[in-house]
mmCIF file of C-alpha atoms in Angstrom:
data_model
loop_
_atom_site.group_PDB
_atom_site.id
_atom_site.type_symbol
_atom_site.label_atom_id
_atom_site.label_comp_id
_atom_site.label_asym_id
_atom_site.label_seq_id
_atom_site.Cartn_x
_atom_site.Cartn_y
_atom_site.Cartn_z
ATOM 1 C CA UNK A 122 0.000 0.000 0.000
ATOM 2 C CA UNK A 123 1.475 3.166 -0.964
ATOM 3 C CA UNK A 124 2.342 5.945 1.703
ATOM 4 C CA UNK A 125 0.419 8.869 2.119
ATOM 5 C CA UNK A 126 2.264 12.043 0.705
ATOM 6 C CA UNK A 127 3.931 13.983 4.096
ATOM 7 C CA UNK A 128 3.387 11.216 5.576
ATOM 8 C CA UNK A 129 7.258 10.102 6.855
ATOM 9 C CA UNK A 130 8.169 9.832 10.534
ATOM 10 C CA UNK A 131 10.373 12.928 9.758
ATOM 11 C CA UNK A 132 7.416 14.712 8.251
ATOM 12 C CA UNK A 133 5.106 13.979 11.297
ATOM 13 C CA UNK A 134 8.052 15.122 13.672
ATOM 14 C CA UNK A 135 8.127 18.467 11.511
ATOM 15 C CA UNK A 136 4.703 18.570 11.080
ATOM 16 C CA UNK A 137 3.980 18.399 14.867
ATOM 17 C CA UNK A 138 6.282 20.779 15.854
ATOM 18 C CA UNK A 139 4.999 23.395 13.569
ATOM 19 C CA UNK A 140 1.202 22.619 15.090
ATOM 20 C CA UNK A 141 2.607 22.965 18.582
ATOM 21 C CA UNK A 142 1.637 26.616 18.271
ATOM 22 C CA UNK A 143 0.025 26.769 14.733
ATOM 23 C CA UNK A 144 -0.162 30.682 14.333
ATOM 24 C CA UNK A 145 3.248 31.374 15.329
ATOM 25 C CA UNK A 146 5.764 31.936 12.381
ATOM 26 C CA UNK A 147 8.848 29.588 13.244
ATOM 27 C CA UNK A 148 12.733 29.950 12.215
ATOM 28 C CA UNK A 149 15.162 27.084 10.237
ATOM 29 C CA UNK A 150 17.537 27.086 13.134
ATOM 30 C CA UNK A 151 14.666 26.354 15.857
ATOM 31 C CA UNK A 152 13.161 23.967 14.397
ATOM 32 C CA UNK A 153 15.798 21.800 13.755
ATOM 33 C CA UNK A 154 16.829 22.333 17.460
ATOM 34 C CA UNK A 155 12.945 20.934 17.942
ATOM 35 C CA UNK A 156 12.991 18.027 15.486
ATOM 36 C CA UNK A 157 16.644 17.047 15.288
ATOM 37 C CA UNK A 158 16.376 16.837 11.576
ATOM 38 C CA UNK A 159 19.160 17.862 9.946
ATOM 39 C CA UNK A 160 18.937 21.386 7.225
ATOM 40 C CA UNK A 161 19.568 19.393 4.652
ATOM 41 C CA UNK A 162 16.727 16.809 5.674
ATOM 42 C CA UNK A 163 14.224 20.231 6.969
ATOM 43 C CA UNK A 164 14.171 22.282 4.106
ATOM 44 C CA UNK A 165 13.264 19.438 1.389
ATOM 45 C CA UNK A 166 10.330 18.713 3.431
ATOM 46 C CA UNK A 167 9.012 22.776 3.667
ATOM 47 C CA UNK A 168 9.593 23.086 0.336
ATOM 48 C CA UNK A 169 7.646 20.090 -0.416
ATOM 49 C CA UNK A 170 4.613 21.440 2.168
ATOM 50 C CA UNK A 171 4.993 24.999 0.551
ATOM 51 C CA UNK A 172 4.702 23.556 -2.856
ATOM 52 C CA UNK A 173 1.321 21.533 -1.766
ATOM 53 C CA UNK A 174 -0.043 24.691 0.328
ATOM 54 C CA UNK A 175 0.105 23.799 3.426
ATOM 55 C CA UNK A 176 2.989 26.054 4.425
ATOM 56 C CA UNK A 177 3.008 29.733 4.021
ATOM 57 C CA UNK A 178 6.461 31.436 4.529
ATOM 58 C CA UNK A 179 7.448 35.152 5.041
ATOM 59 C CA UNK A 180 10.958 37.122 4.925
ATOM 60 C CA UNK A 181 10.937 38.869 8.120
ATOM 61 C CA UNK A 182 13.019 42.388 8.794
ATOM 62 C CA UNK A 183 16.344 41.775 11.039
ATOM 63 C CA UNK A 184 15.655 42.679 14.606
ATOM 64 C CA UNK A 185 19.323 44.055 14.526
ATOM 65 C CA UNK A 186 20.875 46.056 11.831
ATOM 66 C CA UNK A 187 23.412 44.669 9.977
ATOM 67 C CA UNK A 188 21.892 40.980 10.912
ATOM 68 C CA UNK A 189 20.769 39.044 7.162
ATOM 69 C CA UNK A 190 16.620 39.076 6.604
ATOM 70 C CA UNK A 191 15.005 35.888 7.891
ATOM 71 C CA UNK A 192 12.639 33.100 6.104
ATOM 72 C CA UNK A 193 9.430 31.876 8.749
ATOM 73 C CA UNK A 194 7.302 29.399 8.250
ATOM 74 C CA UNK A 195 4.038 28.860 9.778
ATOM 75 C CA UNK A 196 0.771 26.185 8.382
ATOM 76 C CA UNK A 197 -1.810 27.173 6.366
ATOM 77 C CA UNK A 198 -5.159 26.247 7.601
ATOM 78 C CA UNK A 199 -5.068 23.355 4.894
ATOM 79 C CA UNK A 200 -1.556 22.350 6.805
ATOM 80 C CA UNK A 201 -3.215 22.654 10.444
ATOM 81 C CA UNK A 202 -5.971 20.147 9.178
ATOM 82 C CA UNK A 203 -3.396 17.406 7.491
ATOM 83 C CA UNK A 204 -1.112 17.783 11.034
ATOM 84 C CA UNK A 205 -4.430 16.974 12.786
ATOM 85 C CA UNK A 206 -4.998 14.375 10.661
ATOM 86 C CA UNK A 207 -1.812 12.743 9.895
ATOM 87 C CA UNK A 208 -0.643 12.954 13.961
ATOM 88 C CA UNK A 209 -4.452 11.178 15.157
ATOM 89 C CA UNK A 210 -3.314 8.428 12.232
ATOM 90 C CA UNK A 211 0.039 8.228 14.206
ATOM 91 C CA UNK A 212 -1.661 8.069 17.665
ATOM 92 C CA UNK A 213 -4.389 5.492 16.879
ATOM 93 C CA UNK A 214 -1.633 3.133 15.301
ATOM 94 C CA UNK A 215 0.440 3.723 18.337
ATOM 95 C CA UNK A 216 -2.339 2.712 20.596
ATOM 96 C CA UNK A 217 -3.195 0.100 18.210
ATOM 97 C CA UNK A 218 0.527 -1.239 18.402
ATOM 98 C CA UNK A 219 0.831 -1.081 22.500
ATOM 99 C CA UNK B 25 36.160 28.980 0.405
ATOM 100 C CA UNK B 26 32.666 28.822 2.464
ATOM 101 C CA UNK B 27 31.479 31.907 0.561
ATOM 102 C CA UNK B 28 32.302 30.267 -2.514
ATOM 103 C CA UNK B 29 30.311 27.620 -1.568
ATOM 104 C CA UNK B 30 27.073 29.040 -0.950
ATOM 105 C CA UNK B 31 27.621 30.691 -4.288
ATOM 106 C CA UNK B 32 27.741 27.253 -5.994
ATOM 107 C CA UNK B 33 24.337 26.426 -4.153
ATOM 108 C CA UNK B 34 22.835 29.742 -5.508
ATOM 109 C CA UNK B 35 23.991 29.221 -8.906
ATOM 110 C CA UNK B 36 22.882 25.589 -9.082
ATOM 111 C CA UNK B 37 19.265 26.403 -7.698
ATOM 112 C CA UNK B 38 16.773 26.910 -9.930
ATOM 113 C CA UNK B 39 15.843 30.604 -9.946
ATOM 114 C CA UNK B 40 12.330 29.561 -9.170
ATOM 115 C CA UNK B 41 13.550 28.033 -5.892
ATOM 116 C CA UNK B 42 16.509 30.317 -5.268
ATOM 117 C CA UNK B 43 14.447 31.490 -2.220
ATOM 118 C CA UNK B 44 14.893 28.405 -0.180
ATOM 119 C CA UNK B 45 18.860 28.345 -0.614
ATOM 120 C CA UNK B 46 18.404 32.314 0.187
ATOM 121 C CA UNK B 47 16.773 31.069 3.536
ATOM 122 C CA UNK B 48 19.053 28.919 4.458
ATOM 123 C CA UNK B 49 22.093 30.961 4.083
ATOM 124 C CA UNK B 50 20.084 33.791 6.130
ATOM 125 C CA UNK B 51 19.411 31.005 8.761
ATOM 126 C CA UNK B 52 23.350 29.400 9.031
ATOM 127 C CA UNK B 53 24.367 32.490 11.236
ATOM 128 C CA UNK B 54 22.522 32.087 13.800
ATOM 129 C CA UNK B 55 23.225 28.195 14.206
ATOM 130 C CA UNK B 56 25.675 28.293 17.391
ATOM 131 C CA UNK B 57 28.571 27.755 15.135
ATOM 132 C CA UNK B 58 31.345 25.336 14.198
ATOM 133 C CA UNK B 59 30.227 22.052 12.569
ATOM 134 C CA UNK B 60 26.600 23.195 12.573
ATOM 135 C CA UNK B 61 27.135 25.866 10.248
ATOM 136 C CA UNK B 62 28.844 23.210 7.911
ATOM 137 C CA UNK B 63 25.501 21.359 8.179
ATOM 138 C CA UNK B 64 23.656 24.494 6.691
ATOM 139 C CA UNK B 65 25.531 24.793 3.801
ATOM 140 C CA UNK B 66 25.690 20.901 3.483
ATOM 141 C CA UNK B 67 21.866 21.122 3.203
ATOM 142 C CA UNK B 68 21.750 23.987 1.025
ATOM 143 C CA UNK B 69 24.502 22.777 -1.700
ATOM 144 C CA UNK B 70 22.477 18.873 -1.177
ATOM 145 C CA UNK B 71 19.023 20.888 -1.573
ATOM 146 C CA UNK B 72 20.048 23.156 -4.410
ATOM 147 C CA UNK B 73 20.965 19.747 -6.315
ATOM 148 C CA UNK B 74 17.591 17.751 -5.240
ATOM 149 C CA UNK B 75 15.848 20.908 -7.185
ATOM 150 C CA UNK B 76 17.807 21.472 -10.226
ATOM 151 C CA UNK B 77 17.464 17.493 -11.065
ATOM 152 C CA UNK B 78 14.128 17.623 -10.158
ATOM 153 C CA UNK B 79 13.264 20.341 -12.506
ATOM 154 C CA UNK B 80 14.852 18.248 -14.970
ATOM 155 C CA UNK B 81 13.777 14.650 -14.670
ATOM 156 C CA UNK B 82 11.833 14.966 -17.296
ATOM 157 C CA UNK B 83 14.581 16.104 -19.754
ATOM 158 C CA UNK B 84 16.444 12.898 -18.001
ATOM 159 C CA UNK B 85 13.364 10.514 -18.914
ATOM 160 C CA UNK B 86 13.831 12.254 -22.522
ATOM 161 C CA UNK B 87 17.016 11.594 -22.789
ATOM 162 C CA UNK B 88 17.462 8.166 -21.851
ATOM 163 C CA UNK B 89 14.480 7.337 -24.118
ATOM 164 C CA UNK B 90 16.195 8.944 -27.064
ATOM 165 C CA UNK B 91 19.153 6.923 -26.306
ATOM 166 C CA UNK B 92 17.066 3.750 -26.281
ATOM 167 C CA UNK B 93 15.379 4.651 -29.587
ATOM 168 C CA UNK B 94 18.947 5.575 -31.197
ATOM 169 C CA UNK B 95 20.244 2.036 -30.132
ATOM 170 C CA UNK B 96 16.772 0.312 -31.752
ATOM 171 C CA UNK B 97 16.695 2.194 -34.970
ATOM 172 C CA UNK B 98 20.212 2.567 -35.826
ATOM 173 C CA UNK B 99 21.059 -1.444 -34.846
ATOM 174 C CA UNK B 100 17.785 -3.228 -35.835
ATOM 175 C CA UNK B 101 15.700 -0.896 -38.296
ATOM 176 C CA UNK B 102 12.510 -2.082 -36.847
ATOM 177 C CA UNK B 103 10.005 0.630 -36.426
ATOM 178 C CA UNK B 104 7.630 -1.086 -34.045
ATOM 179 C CA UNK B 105 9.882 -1.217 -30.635
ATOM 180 C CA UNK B 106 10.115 2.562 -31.278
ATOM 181 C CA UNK B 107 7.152 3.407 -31.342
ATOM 182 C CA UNK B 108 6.437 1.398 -28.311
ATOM 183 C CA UNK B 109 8.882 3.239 -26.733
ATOM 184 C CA UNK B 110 7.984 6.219 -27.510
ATOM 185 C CA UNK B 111 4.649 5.436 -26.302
ATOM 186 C CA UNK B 112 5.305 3.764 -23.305
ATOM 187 C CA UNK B 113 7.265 7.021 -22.411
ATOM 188 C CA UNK B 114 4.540 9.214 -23.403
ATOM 189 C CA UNK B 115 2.598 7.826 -20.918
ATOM 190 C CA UNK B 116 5.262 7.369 -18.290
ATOM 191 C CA UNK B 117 6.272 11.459 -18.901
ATOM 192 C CA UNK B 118 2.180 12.473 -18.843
ATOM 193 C CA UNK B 119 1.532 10.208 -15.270
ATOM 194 C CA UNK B 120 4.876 11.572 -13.783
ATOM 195 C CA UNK B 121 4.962 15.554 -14.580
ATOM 196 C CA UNK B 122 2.213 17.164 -16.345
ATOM 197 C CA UNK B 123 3.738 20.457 -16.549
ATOM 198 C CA UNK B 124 7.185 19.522 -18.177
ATOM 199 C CA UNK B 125 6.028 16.446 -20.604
ATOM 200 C CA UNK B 126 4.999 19.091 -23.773
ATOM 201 C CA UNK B 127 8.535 19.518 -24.069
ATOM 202 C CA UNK B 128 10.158 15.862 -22.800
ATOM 203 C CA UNK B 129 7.435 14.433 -25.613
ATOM 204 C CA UNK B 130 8.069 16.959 -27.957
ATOM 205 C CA UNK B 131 11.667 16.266 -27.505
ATOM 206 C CA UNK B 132 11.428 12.417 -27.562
ATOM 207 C CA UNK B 133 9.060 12.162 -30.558
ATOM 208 C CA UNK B 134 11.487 14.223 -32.866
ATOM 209 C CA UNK B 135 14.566 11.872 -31.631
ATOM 210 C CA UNK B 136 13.207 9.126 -34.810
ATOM 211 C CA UNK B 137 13.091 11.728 -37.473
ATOM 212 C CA UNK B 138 16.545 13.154 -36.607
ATOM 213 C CA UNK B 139 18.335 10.152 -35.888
ATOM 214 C CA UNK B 140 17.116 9.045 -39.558
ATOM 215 C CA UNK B 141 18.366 12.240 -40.808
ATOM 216 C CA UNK B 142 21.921 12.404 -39.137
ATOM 217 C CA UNK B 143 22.148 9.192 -40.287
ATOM 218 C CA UNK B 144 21.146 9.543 -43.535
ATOM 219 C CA UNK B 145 23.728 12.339 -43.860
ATOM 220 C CA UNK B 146 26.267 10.010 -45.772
ATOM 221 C CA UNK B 147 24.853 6.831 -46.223
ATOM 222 C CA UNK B 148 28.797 5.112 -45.754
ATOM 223 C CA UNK B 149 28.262 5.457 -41.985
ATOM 224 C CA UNK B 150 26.775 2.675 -39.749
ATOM 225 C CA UNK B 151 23.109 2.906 -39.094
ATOM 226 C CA UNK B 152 20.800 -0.111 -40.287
ATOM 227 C CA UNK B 153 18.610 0.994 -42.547
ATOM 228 C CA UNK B 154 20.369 4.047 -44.164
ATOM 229 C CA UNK B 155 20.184 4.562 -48.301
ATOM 230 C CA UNK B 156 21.195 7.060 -49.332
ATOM 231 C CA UNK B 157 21.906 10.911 -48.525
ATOM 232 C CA UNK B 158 19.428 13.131 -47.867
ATOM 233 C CA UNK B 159 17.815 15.580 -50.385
ATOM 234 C CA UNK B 160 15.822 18.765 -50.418
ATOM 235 C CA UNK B 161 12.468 16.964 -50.303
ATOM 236 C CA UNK B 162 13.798 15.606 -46.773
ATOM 237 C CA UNK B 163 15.680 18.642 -45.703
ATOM 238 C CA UNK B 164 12.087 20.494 -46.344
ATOM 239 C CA UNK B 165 10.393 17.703 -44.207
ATOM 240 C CA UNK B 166 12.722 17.644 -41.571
ATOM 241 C CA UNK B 167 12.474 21.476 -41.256
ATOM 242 C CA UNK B 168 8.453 21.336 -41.548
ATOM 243 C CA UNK B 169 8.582 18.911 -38.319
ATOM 244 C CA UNK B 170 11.013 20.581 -36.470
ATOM 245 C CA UNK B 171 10.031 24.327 -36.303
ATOM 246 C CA UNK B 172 6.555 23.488 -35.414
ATOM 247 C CA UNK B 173 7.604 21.060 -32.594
ATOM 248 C CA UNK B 174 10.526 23.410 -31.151
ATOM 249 C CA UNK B 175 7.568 26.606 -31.155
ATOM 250 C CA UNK B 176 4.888 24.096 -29.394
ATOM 251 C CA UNK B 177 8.155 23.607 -26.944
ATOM 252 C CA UNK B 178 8.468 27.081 -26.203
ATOM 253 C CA UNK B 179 5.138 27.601 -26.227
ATOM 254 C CA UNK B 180 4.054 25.197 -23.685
ATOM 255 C CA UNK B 181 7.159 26.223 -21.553
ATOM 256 C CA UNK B 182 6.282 29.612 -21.643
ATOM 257 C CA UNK B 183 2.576 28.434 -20.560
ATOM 258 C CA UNK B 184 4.192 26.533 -17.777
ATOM 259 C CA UNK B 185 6.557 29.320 -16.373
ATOM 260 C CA UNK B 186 3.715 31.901 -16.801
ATOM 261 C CA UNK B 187 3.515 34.468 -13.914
ATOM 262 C CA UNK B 188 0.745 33.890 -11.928
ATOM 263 C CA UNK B 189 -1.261 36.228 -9.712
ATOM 264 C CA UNK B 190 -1.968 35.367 -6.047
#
């Protein structure tokens, strides 16, 4: 049976940390510190949300000057639903498993 | 060496996803440092790779199918595994990426008609089937196929890379 699209363990881990608190707009560098995924392993997987809509991104002003601009992300409320969705899959088969 | 670097990533990206290699150079700095920051531009040089041969996979699907049509027509002659081929790929390109097959099946269904004419060029050489060297009648086929197909090509990459509002 074929996997449903964003639906890796990496992808829920992502996924789950950017639904922690769903309207805030979140940074590369923190959420790897969240997930533990790797940049190289992150940014594949927002590109792929952003490319299906259910990420929306923003370049934010530097707080300091001189600092670079910033990319946030944050879910769309398409991305809210399939975090909802995906993460009750992941807890029924968890409770299913134990 | 690092700088030069990042500027590989941003000059391998394609420009429609140059913003993502952007972000992640804007991000390394304020990784605590050391073999972290190696990690973002790891990521970004891996990433800007991923994209630019996924915005060509098509042209790769092409291009291996021409090569297996070259290797049929100029060794055998026979008409019908081509145009299997070229079917079978058709349909492969169409499930796989809409928005880049015009071109890959563009591409793929002119590889016949140009292998016959390079090598009908000078009939010595070693294709199969080859008789002799093309004329004006061909030339003016050839041609008649070929501008049509390479406009369509544009066209429908044009239509694909079309700004779009929202």
């Amino acid at each position: 049976m074929p996997r449903p699209s964003h639906g890796s363990q990496q992808t829920l881990t992502l996924l789950e940390a950017l639904a922690a608190v769903p309207g805030r707009w979140r940074h590369g560098v923190s959420l790897t510190r969240e997930t533990g995924l790797k940049p190289g392993t992150l940014y594949p997987m927002l590109i792929r949300l952003d490319r299906d809509g259910y990420l929306e991104s923003r370049w934010e002003e530097p707080e300091r000057p001189g600092r670079p601009p910033r990319h946030a992300y944050r879910l769309t409320a398409a991305g809210r639903s399939l975090a909802a969705e995906r993460l009750a899959t992941r807890s029924i088969a968890a409770e299913q498993l134990a | 060496m690092i700088e030069w670097l990042w500027k590989i990533a941003e000059l391998v990206v394609p420009a429609t996803e140059a913003q993502w290699i952007a972000a992640m150079r804007a991000e390394a700095p304020f990784s605590p440092g050391g073999p972290e920051r190696v990690q973002w531009l790891a990521g970004a040089l891996t990433s800007a790779v991923r994209l630019r041969a996924a915005a060509h996979d098509a042209d790769v699907a092409a291009g291996l199918l021409i090569g297996a049509m070259l290797a049929i027509d100029w060794t055998r002659g026979d008409a019908a595994p081509a145009i299997l081929l070229i079917a079978a790929s058709a349909i492969a390109l169409v499930w796989r990426k809409p928005r880049q097959t015009i071109r890959a099946t563009l591409i793929a269904g002119g590889a016949l008609p140009l292998a016959h004419a390079v090598a009908n060029f000078n009939p010595a050489l070693w294709p199969y089937y080859q008789c002799k060297r093309l004329d004006g009648l061909d030339w003016a086929i050839l041609t008649a196929l070929f501008v049509p197909a390479y406009l369509a090509a544009q066209a429908g990459r044009c239509w694909a890379e079309r700004p779009r509002s929202s």
